[in-house]
Amino acid sequence: MDSRKVLEEARELNKKYNFFITINEDMKDGEPISIKDNICTKNIRTTAGSRILENYVPVFDASVVEKAKDRKYSVVGKTAMDEFGFGSFSTNCAYKIPKNPLDESRSCGGSSGGGAGYTYASKFSSASIGESTGGSISCPAAFCSVTGITPTYGLVSRYGLIDYANSLDKIGVFGKSVKDSSKLLNTIAGYDKRDSTSI
């Protein structure tokens, strides 16, 4: 897919809805996905929604990002979230509060609100990667009318995740449909020796 069109749309949606903390201006052509901002992305700022990490630019990709890139997914940007995942409405973000694309006066849910909102609103992106400690995928999926999958603990490697609660965190997905969600989940799932809790 033409990255120029995807980025143009992402910028316009961001002006209206505040879905992104950082847009990846160096995005390559491919199937566009957004990544929650507590998942490390090489050479793309990763803040976990906090000013503490305002200037953190990882030198490596999280396992899920590596796997997605290997399957020709391309990162549009890093989505707005509650600071370090603490919240259920994405209103505790140090940068921007994402607006619900169904009703701008309402919350996107949280803490993965930016990703769910972008997945619903984008014409080009059909899925995104989120993360849940205790409802941070299912809540925004319900609020934004997209399909969210919070996988069984250990199914998806958390290597490269900025943890909230190590024994509870799960990286999962949003999609416009069950098919879109399951396709991306199958891409990022699987054992990873770098994560001791991976199965």
XYZ file of C-alpha atoms in Angstrom:
199
model
C 0.000 0.000 0.000
C 1.203 3.522 -0.795
C 2.712 4.861 2.438
C 2.194 8.473 1.332
C -1.588 8.050 1.276
C -1.566 6.190 4.576
C 0.509 8.891 6.262
C -1.616 11.692 4.823
C -4.728 10.056 6.245
C -3.013 9.400 9.601
C -2.065 13.071 9.930
C -5.604 14.216 9.134
C -7.172 11.728 11.547
C -4.689 12.768 14.212
C -5.657 16.426 13.867
C -9.279 15.509 14.490
C -9.060 12.594 16.930
C -5.580 12.604 18.582
C -4.989 8.902 17.903
C -1.175 9.120 17.691
C 1.582 10.264 20.000
C 4.124 9.768 17.198
C 3.523 9.260 13.477
C 6.248 7.316 11.665
C 7.230 9.680 8.856
C 9.677 7.042 7.570
C 6.956 4.449 7.097
C 7.588 1.991 4.266
C 5.002 0.654 1.829
C 3.180 -2.373 3.205
C 0.071 -3.329 5.145
C -0.319 -0.476 7.651
C -0.727 -1.087 11.381
C -0.403 1.108 14.434
C 1.416 0.046 17.598
C 0.520 0.949 21.179
C 3.137 3.336 22.524
C 4.405 1.006 25.268
C 5.757 -1.486 22.701
C 9.306 -0.775 21.514
C 9.826 0.174 17.875
C 13.285 0.623 16.435
C 14.061 4.275 15.600
C 10.502 5.358 16.463
C 9.898 7.238 19.716
C 8.253 5.088 22.390
C 6.891 6.987 25.408
C 4.306 4.717 27.071
C 2.161 7.848 27.225
C 4.553 9.495 29.707
C 6.757 12.597 29.667
C 9.358 10.547 31.563
C 10.093 8.705 28.297
C 9.510 11.702 26.027
C 12.880 11.311 24.291
C 13.205 7.517 24.356
C 13.897 6.077 20.910
C 14.514 2.300 21.090
C 17.413 0.737 19.204
C 15.448 -2.504 18.736
C 12.001 -3.778 17.828
C 9.802 -5.746 20.216
C 9.270 -9.351 19.106
C 5.743 -8.602 17.900
C 7.006 -5.738 15.745
C 9.761 -7.923 14.275
C 7.217 -10.603 13.373
C 4.783 -8.095 11.877
C 7.506 -6.516 9.739
C 8.595 -9.956 8.528
C 5.044 -10.445 7.201
C 5.121 -7.089 5.373
C 3.161 -5.084 7.905
C 4.384 -1.492 8.175
C 4.220 0.757 11.254
C 2.148 3.924 10.763
C 2.857 5.244 14.230
C 2.560 4.891 18.001
C -0.899 5.320 19.468
C -2.105 7.334 22.454
C -2.567 5.499 25.731
C -2.990 6.072 29.463
C 0.399 6.782 31.038
C 2.177 3.435 31.535
C -1.249 1.796 31.042
C -2.761 3.210 34.234
C -6.372 3.921 33.232
C -9.457 2.663 31.435
C -10.358 5.656 29.269
C -7.085 6.944 27.700
C -7.691 10.266 29.463
C -4.490 9.881 31.496
C -2.127 10.365 28.544
C 0.609 12.976 28.980
C 0.355 14.041 25.315
C -3.124 13.815 23.812
C -6.489 12.373 24.769
C -7.854 10.338 21.839
C -11.451 11.053 20.820
C -13.952 8.348 19.991
C -14.478 8.265 16.203
C -18.159 7.391 16.718
C -18.741 10.417 18.960
C -15.948 12.915 19.602
C -17.427 13.873 22.982
C -16.869 10.331 24.265
C -13.876 8.254 25.340
C -12.073 5.702 23.174
C -11.695 3.495 26.239
C -8.324 2.486 27.538
C -5.632 2.075 27.934
C -5.178 1.128 24.251
C -7.671 3.772 23.114
C -5.670 5.354 20.298
C -5.168 2.032 18.525
C -8.822 1.041 18.709
C -9.970 4.442 17.479
C -7.519 4.472 14.581
C -8.476 0.940 13.545
C -12.119 1.990 13.296
C -11.522 5.321 11.528
C -8.811 4.455 9.009
C -9.694 3.534 5.417
C -6.281 1.917 4.939
C -5.427 0.150 8.191
C -7.521 -2.874 9.153
C -5.695 -3.907 12.346
C -3.402 -2.691 15.115
C -1.372 -4.010 18.030
C -2.500 -3.189 21.564
C -1.732 -4.459 25.059
C -3.853 -5.346 28.063
C -3.180 -5.710 31.759
C -6.782 -5.849 32.912
C -9.150 -4.855 30.120
C -7.052 -2.464 28.047
C -7.939 -4.215 24.772
C -11.520 -5.360 25.405
C -12.615 -1.975 26.773
C -11.481 0.179 23.812
C -12.631 -2.494 21.347
C -16.139 -2.211 22.794
C -16.046 1.598 22.948
C -14.838 1.952 19.332
C -16.832 -0.872 17.695
C -13.865 -2.975 16.563
C -12.853 -6.569 17.234
C -10.340 -6.917 20.042
C -8.507 -10.099 21.017
C -6.771 -10.323 24.380
C -4.832 -13.582 24.078
C -4.063 -16.186 26.728
C -1.035 -15.189 28.830
C 2.113 -16.498 27.173
C 0.729 -16.881 23.650
C 2.409 -13.673 22.450
C 5.946 -12.662 23.447
C 6.218 -9.570 25.621
C 9.883 -8.995 24.794
C 10.154 -5.265 24.128
C 7.040 -4.314 26.109
C 7.294 -1.581 28.730
C 5.570 -3.550 31.472
C 2.786 -2.444 33.767
C 2.349 -5.751 35.650
C 4.597 -8.529 34.387
C 2.372 -11.386 35.529
C -0.755 -9.910 33.889
C 0.336 -8.110 30.691
C -0.756 -9.529 27.320
C 0.002 -8.084 23.887
C -2.988 -8.481 21.575
C -4.754 -6.978 18.600
C -7.603 -4.895 17.229
C -9.200 -5.402 13.830
C -12.080 -4.128 11.749
C -13.291 -7.740 11.725
C -12.569 -11.064 13.420
C -10.652 -12.080 10.290
C -8.424 -8.990 10.427
C -7.747 -9.520 14.115
C -7.000 -13.222 13.845
C -4.660 -12.668 10.892
C -2.535 -10.227 12.876
C -2.688 -12.317 16.063
C -1.486 -15.396 14.186
C 1.366 -13.283 12.828
C 2.628 -12.126 16.237
C 1.916 -15.258 18.312
C 4.479 -17.943 19.072
C 7.335 -18.950 21.325
C 10.182 -16.525 21.965
C 13.242 -17.579 23.963
C 13.782 -13.947 24.973
C 10.557 -14.018 27.051
C 10.676 -16.532 29.928
C 6.865 -16.584 30.144
C 6.419 -17.352 26.430
C 4.888 -20.771 25.691
